[in-house]
Coordinates of C-alpha atoms in Angstrom, one line a residue:
M1 CA 0.0 0.0 0.0
R2 CA 1.2 3.5 -0.8
E3 CA -0.1 6.7 0.9
R4 CA -0.1 10.2 -0.4
D5 CA -1.3 12.3 2.5
G6 CA -2.6 15.6 1.4
T7 CA -4.4 16.5 4.6
P8 CA -3.5 20.1 5.5
H9 CA -1.8 20.6 8.9
G10 CA -4.2 21.8 11.4
H11 CA -7.1 20.0 9.8
L12 CA -6.3 16.4 10.8
D13 CA -9.7 16.1 12.4
E14 CA -11.3 16.8 9.0
R15 CA -9.3 14.1 7.2
T16 CA -11.0 12.4 4.2
A17 CA -9.4 9.1 3.4
V18 CA -9.6 7.8 -0.2
L19 CA -8.7 4.2 -1.2
M20 CA -7.8 3.4 -4.8
L21 CA -7.9 -0.2 -6.2
H22 CA -6.5 -1.5 -9.4
G23 CA -8.2 -3.7 -12.1
R24 CA -7.3 -7.1 -13.4
S25 CA -4.0 -6.5 -15.3
V26 CA -2.4 -3.2 -14.2
P27 CA -0.8 -2.8 -10.8
V28 CA -2.1 0.1 -8.7
L29 CA 1.0 2.4 -9.0
A30 CA 1.1 2.3 -12.8
G31 CA -2.6 3.0 -13.0
F32 CA -3.1 5.6 -10.3
D33 CA 0.3 7.1 -9.4
L34 CA 2.1 7.3 -12.8
E35 CA 5.0 9.7 -12.2
Y36 CA 4.8 11.4 -15.6
K37 CA 3.5 14.9 -16.3
S38 CA 0.0 15.2 -14.9
Y39 CA -1.0 11.5 -15.0
S40 CA -0.8 10.7 -11.3
W41 CA -4.4 10.7 -10.2
A42 CA -3.4 10.0 -6.6
D43 CA -1.1 13.1 -6.6
A44 CA -4.0 15.3 -7.9
L45 CA -6.2 14.1 -5.1
A46 CA -3.5 14.6 -2.5
K47 CA -2.9 18.2 -3.7
A48 CA -6.6 18.8 -3.3
G49 CA -6.4 17.9 0.4
Y50 CA -7.2 14.2 0.5
D51 CA -5.4 11.4 2.3
V52 CA -4.9 8.9 -0.6
F53 CA -4.1 5.2 -0.2
M54 CA -3.4 2.8 -3.1
M55 CA -3.4 -1.0 -2.6
D56 CA -2.3 -4.0 -4.7
L57 CA -4.2 -7.1 -4.0
Q58 CA -2.3 -10.4 -3.5
G59 CA -0.9 -11.4 -6.9
S60 CA -0.6 -7.8 -8.2
G61 CA 2.1 -5.2 -8.3
L62 CA 4.4 -5.0 -5.2
S63 CA 2.2 -7.2 -3.0
P64 CA 3.2 -10.8 -2.5
R65 CA 2.7 -13.0 -5.6
P66 CA 2.6 -16.6 -4.3
K67 CA 3.2 -19.3 -6.9
M68 CA 3.8 -16.6 -9.5
D69 CA 7.6 -16.7 -9.5
D70 CA 7.4 -20.2 -11.1
P71 CA 7.2 -19.9 -14.9
Y72 CA 5.4 -23.2 -15.1
N73 CA 2.4 -21.5 -13.5
V74 CA 1.8 -19.3 -16.5
N75 CA -1.2 -20.2 -18.6
P76 CA 0.1 -23.1 -20.7
A77 CA -1.4 -21.5 -23.8
Q78 CA 0.9 -18.4 -23.3
Q79 CA 4.2 -20.1 -22.3
S80 CA 5.7 -19.5 -25.7
L81 CA 5.8 -15.8 -24.7
L82 CA 8.4 -16.7 -22.1
K83 CA 11.1 -17.3 -24.6
P84 CA 14.0 -16.4 -24.6
R85 CA 13.8 -15.7 -20.9
P86 CA 13.9 -17.5 -18.5
P87 CA 16.7 -19.3 -20.3
G88 CA 16.2 -23.0 -20.9
F89 CA 12.6 -23.0 -19.8
P90 CA 11.0 -26.0 -21.7
G91 CA 7.4 -25.3 -20.8
G92 CA 4.9 -27.7 -19.2
Q93 CA 1.9 -28.0 -17.0
P94 CA 1.4 -25.8 -14.0
H95 CA 3.1 -26.9 -10.8
Y96 CA 0.2 -25.4 -8.9
P97 CA -2.9 -26.3 -11.0
F98 CA -5.3 -23.8 -9.5
Q99 CA -6.4 -20.2 -9.9
L100 CA -4.6 -18.0 -7.5
T101 CA -7.2 -15.9 -5.6
N102 CA -10.9 -15.5 -5.4
S103 CA -13.7 -13.0 -4.4
N104 CA -13.5 -14.0 -0.8
S105 CA -9.8 -13.5 -0.4
D106 CA -9.9 -10.2 -2.4
R107 CA -12.6 -8.7 -0.2
D108 CA -10.9 -9.9 3.0
E109 CA -7.7 -8.1 1.9
L110 CA -9.7 -5.0 1.1
N111 CA -11.3 -5.2 4.5
T112 CA -7.9 -5.4 6.2
V113 CA -6.7 -2.2 4.5
V114 CA -10.0 -0.4 5.2
D115 CA -9.8 -1.3 8.9
W116 CA -6.2 -0.2 9.1
I117 CA -7.0 3.2 7.6
I118 CA -10.0 3.7 9.9
H119 CA -8.0 2.8 13.0
N120 CA -4.7 4.5 12.1
R121 CA -6.0 7.7 10.5
G122 CA -9.0 8.3 12.8
V123 CA -11.7 8.4 10.1
K124 CA -15.1 6.8 10.3
K125 CA -15.4 5.8 6.7
V126 CA -13.3 5.5 3.5
A127 CA -14.2 6.8 0.1
F128 CA -13.6 4.2 -2.7
I129 CA -12.1 4.8 -6.2
G130 CA -11.8 1.7 -8.3
W131 CA -10.9 1.1 -12.0
S132 CA -12.2 -1.7 -14.1
A133 CA -12.3 -5.1 -12.3
A134 CA -11.9 -3.4 -9.0
A135 CA -15.7 -3.2 -9.1
F136 CA -15.8 -7.0 -8.4
T137 CA -14.2 -6.3 -5.0
M138 CA -15.3 -2.8 -4.1
G139 CA -19.0 -3.1 -5.1
P140 CA -20.0 -6.1 -3.1
Y141 CA -17.8 -5.0 -0.2
A142 CA -19.6 -1.6 -0.1
V143 CA -23.0 -3.5 -0.1
K144 CA -21.9 -5.6 2.9
N145 CA -20.1 -2.9 4.8
P146 CA -21.9 0.5 4.2
G147 CA -20.8 1.6 7.7
K148 CA -17.2 1.7 6.4
V149 CA -17.6 3.2 2.9
S150 CA -18.6 6.8 2.4
S151 CA -18.9 6.8 -1.4
L152 CA -18.0 4.8 -4.5
F153 CA -16.4 6.1 -7.7
L154 CA -16.1 3.4 -10.3
L155 CA -14.2 4.1 -13.5
A156 CA -14.9 1.8 -16.4
P157 CA -16.4 -0.8 -14.0
I158 CA -16.6 -4.4 -15.2
F159 CA -20.2 -5.6 -14.4
P160 CA -21.8 -8.8 -15.6
P161 CA -25.5 -8.2 -14.8
D162 CA -26.3 -11.9 -15.1
G163 CA -23.1 -13.2 -13.5
T164 CA -23.0 -16.0 -10.9
S165 CA -24.0 -15.2 -7.4
N166 CA -22.5 -18.3 -5.8
A167 CA -19.0 -19.4 -5.0
P168 CA -17.7 -22.6 -6.6
A169 CA -18.5 -25.8 -4.6
S170 CA -14.8 -26.1 -3.7
L171 CA -11.8 -23.8 -3.6
P172 CA -9.2 -23.3 -4.9
L173 CA -10.7 -23.7 -8.4
P174 CA -8.6 -25.8 -10.9
G175 CA -6.7 -23.9 -13.5
F176 CA -3.4 -21.9 -13.4
P177 CA -2.2 -19.0 -11.2
M178 CA -1.4 -16.4 -13.9
F179 CA -1.5 -15.0 -17.3
V180 CA 1.2 -12.8 -19.0
S181 CA 0.9 -9.8 -21.3
T182 CA 3.5 -8.2 -23.6
K183 CA 4.3 -4.6 -24.2
S184 CA 3.1 -4.6 -27.8
G185 CA -0.1 -6.6 -26.9
T186 CA -0.9 -4.1 -24.2
W187 CA -0.3 -1.1 -26.4
N188 CA -2.2 -2.5 -29.4
G189 CA -5.1 -3.6 -27.3
W190 CA -5.4 -0.1 -25.9
G191 CA -5.1 1.2 -29.4
N192 CA -8.3 -0.5 -30.5
E193 CA -10.1 2.1 -28.4
A194 CA -8.1 5.1 -29.4
L195 CA -10.3 6.6 -32.1
C196 CA -9.8 10.3 -31.7
A197 CA -6.9 12.4 -32.8
G198 CA -4.5 13.0 -29.8
Q199 CA -6.4 10.6 -27.6
R200 CA -3.1 9.2 -26.3
E201 CA 0.5 10.3 -26.4
P202 CA 2.9 8.1 -28.3
A203 CA 5.3 8.4 -25.4
M204 CA 2.9 6.5 -23.1
K205 CA 3.7 3.2 -24.8
D206 CA 7.1 3.3 -23.0
V207 CA 6.1 5.3 -19.9
V208 CA 3.3 3.0 -18.9
W209 CA 5.2 -0.2 -19.7
D210 CA 8.2 1.0 -17.7
A211 CA 5.9 1.7 -14.7
I212 CA 4.3 -1.8 -15.0
M213 CA 7.7 -3.4 -15.1
K214 CA 8.9 -1.4 -12.1
S215 CA 6.1 -3.1 -10.1
D216 CA 7.1 -6.5 -11.5
P217 CA 10.7 -7.4 -10.6
V218 CA 10.3 -11.0 -11.8
G219 CA 8.1 -10.5 -14.9
S220 CA 10.6 -7.8 -16.1
T221 CA 13.2 -10.6 -16.4
W222 CA 11.0 -12.8 -18.6
G223 CA 10.3 -12.8 -22.3
P224 CA 11.8 -10.3 -24.7
V225 CA 15.1 -8.8 -23.5
G226 CA 14.7 -5.1 -22.6
E227 CA 10.9 -5.4 -22.3
G228 CA 9.8 -8.2 -20.0
L229 CA 6.3 -9.6 -19.4
N230 CA 3.5 -8.4 -17.1
R231 CA 2.4 -11.1 -14.7
I232 CA -1.4 -11.1 -14.2
R233 CA -3.0 -13.0 -11.4
N234 CA -5.8 -15.5 -12.3
F235 CA -8.7 -15.2 -9.9
V236 CA -12.2 -16.7 -9.8
R237 CA -15.0 -14.2 -9.0
W238 CA -18.7 -14.3 -8.1
G239 CA -21.3 -12.2 -6.4
W240 CA -21.2 -9.1 -8.5
N241 CA -24.4 -8.8 -10.6
K242 CA -27.8 -7.0 -10.8
T243 CA -28.9 -8.8 -7.7
T244 CA -25.9 -7.7 -5.6
A245 CA -26.0 -4.2 -7.0
A246 CA -29.6 -3.8 -5.8
Q247 CA -29.2 -5.6 -2.5
G248 CA -30.8 -3.6 0.4
G249 CA -30.7 -0.4 -1.6
V250 CA -27.2 0.3 -0.2
L251 CA -25.6 1.4 -3.5
G252 CA -27.1 4.7 -4.3
G253 CA -28.5 4.9 -0.8
S254 CA -26.2 5.1 2.2
V255 CA -23.3 4.7 -0.3
P256 CA -23.6 7.2 -3.1
V257 CA -22.2 6.0 -6.5
L258 CA -20.6 7.7 -9.4
I259 CA -19.9 5.7 -12.6
A260 CA -17.6 7.0 -15.4
Y261 CA -16.6 5.3 -18.6
G262 CA -15.2 6.1 -22.0
E263 CA -17.4 6.1 -25.1
Y264 CA -15.1 3.7 -26.9
D265 CA -14.6 1.3 -24.0
K266 CA -14.9 -2.2 -25.5
Q267 CA -13.8 -4.0 -22.3
A268 CA -16.4 -2.7 -19.9
N269 CA -19.1 -3.0 -22.6
T270 CA -19.2 -6.3 -24.4
S271 CA -21.6 -8.6 -26.2
S272 CA -21.2 -12.2 -25.2
E273 CA -23.5 -15.2 -24.9
D274 CA -21.6 -16.2 -21.8
P275 CA -23.2 -14.3 -18.9
E276 CA -19.9 -14.2 -17.1
L277 CA -18.3 -12.3 -20.0
N278 CA -21.2 -10.1 -20.9
F279 CA -20.4 -6.7 -19.4
S280 CA -22.4 -3.5 -19.4
V281 CA -21.8 -0.2 -17.6
P282 CA -25.3 1.1 -18.2
A283 CA -26.7 -2.2 -16.7
L284 CA -24.9 -1.4 -13.5
Y285 CA -26.4 2.1 -13.3
N286 CA -29.8 0.6 -13.9
A287 CA -29.3 -2.2 -11.3
I288 CA -28.4 0.2 -8.5
A289 CA -31.6 0.5 -6.5
G290 CA -30.8 3.8 -4.6
D291 CA -31.6 7.2 -6.0
H292 CA -28.1 8.7 -5.3
K293 CA -26.4 7.5 -8.5
L294 CA -24.8 9.2 -11.4
M295 CA -23.2 8.0 -14.7
V296 CA -20.9 10.0 -16.9
K297 CA -19.8 9.0 -20.4
L298 CA -16.4 10.4 -21.4
D299 CA -16.0 11.6 -25.0
C300 CA -13.0 10.3 -26.9
A301 CA -11.9 7.8 -24.2
G302 CA -11.4 4.1 -23.9
H303 CA -10.9 1.7 -21.0
S304 CA -7.4 3.1 -20.4
V305 CA -8.6 6.6 -19.9
V306 CA -6.3 7.1 -16.9
W307 CA -3.5 7.4 -19.5
E308 CA -5.4 9.4 -22.1
M309 CA -6.3 13.0 -22.9
Q310 CA -9.3 12.9 -20.6
H311 CA -7.3 11.9 -17.5
E312 CA -7.2 15.4 -16.0
N313 CA -10.9 15.8 -16.5
V314 CA -11.4 12.5 -14.6
H315 CA -9.2 13.8 -11.8
D316 CA -11.3 16.9 -11.6
L317 CA -14.6 14.9 -11.7
S318 CA -13.4 12.8 -8.8
K319 CA -12.4 15.8 -6.7
H320 CA -15.8 17.4 -7.3
W321 CA -17.5 14.1 -6.4
L322 CA -15.5 13.6 -3.2
K323 CA -16.4 17.2 -2.1
H324 CA -20.0 17.5 -3.2
L325 CA -21.2 14.0 -4.1
K326 CA -22.9 15.6 -7.1
V327 CA -22.5 16.0 -10.9
D328 CA -23.7 19.2 -12.5
G329 CA -25.5 20.0 -9.2
K330 CA -27.5 16.7 -9.3
T331 CA -27.4 13.5 -7.3
Q332 CA -29.0 11.4 -10.0
G333 CA -28.8 11.2 -13.8
I334 CA -26.8 10.3 -16.8
F335 CA -24.3 12.8 -18.3
D336 CA -21.8 13.3 -21.1
M337 CA -18.4 15.0 -20.6
D338 CA -16.6 16.5 -23.6
T339 CA -12.8 16.7 -23.9
N340 CA -12.8 20.2 -22.4
G341 CA -14.4 18.7 -19.2
A342 CA -17.8 20.3 -19.9
I343 CA -20.7 18.2 -18.6
S344 CA -24.2 18.1 -20.0
P345 CA -27.2 15.8 -19.5
A346 CA -27.1 12.8 -21.9
P347 CA -29.5 13.2 -24.8

């Protein structure tokens, strides 16, 4: 966990704690605290007076990565990407033939950090900011623990409205502990959603990858020399769907919710016959039962908006949300944001 404490001296009793959580494939520091130009979202919030915490779940970033130092535990279908490093690796079946973590373990880890912040920083509740698959952890946690969560800001949330509610009959679930991704694969996948002129800086290809590799001391020594591979934990998830989002009227009730997503985001909005892979951001907005809910669609933005032209507007949106819990003076509704940061009701 990293902390950027922006609480002004003399105002410690007014401290507002914010906890930021990463998605599936990008460690928290590369996503939220990128030390390049104006891209550090955490720094922007700290400068606005917030006490900002960023955590990596087990299997991600600088947190422990059990079973992930063993190249045999890479998805067998991807093991060809490990050549030429580690040298002499012949490939083979996983030594640990299970998925690494699950919804229960992730929410338990989140709870440990929330309790630490509440106890050690003297706050009653924590404001959540989550990107992408962080919604699987933060959403259900807020539903079950509204007394600890002051608000929920979800950027490009992954939400399967008809996903499973129940844990597997037995855990750990068979499979493998991790996937890997390459620099070019990451950049090109992001590029499929970069459809506006100037949407992303060419320099970000190196800047972002270097930050990911800085959080992966083992993966950086695998695969292509001078590039490395990003190790991505494999986790089984459940309990985040239209039933959960509506449960008890918590989301949009005692826990106000703001959802933001890019108009070109193809990862948070999909079309699949498999209910576990059929994701929809608008379906999350519709599923939230409470009235205090807002959704903002960002023009000229994709799933990786934290590294795109709209990033500062997202920072400003989150600062306004944390202070006022409103968008355009309203506590409910659907809005569009243009590339200048201007907000208007959706047509």
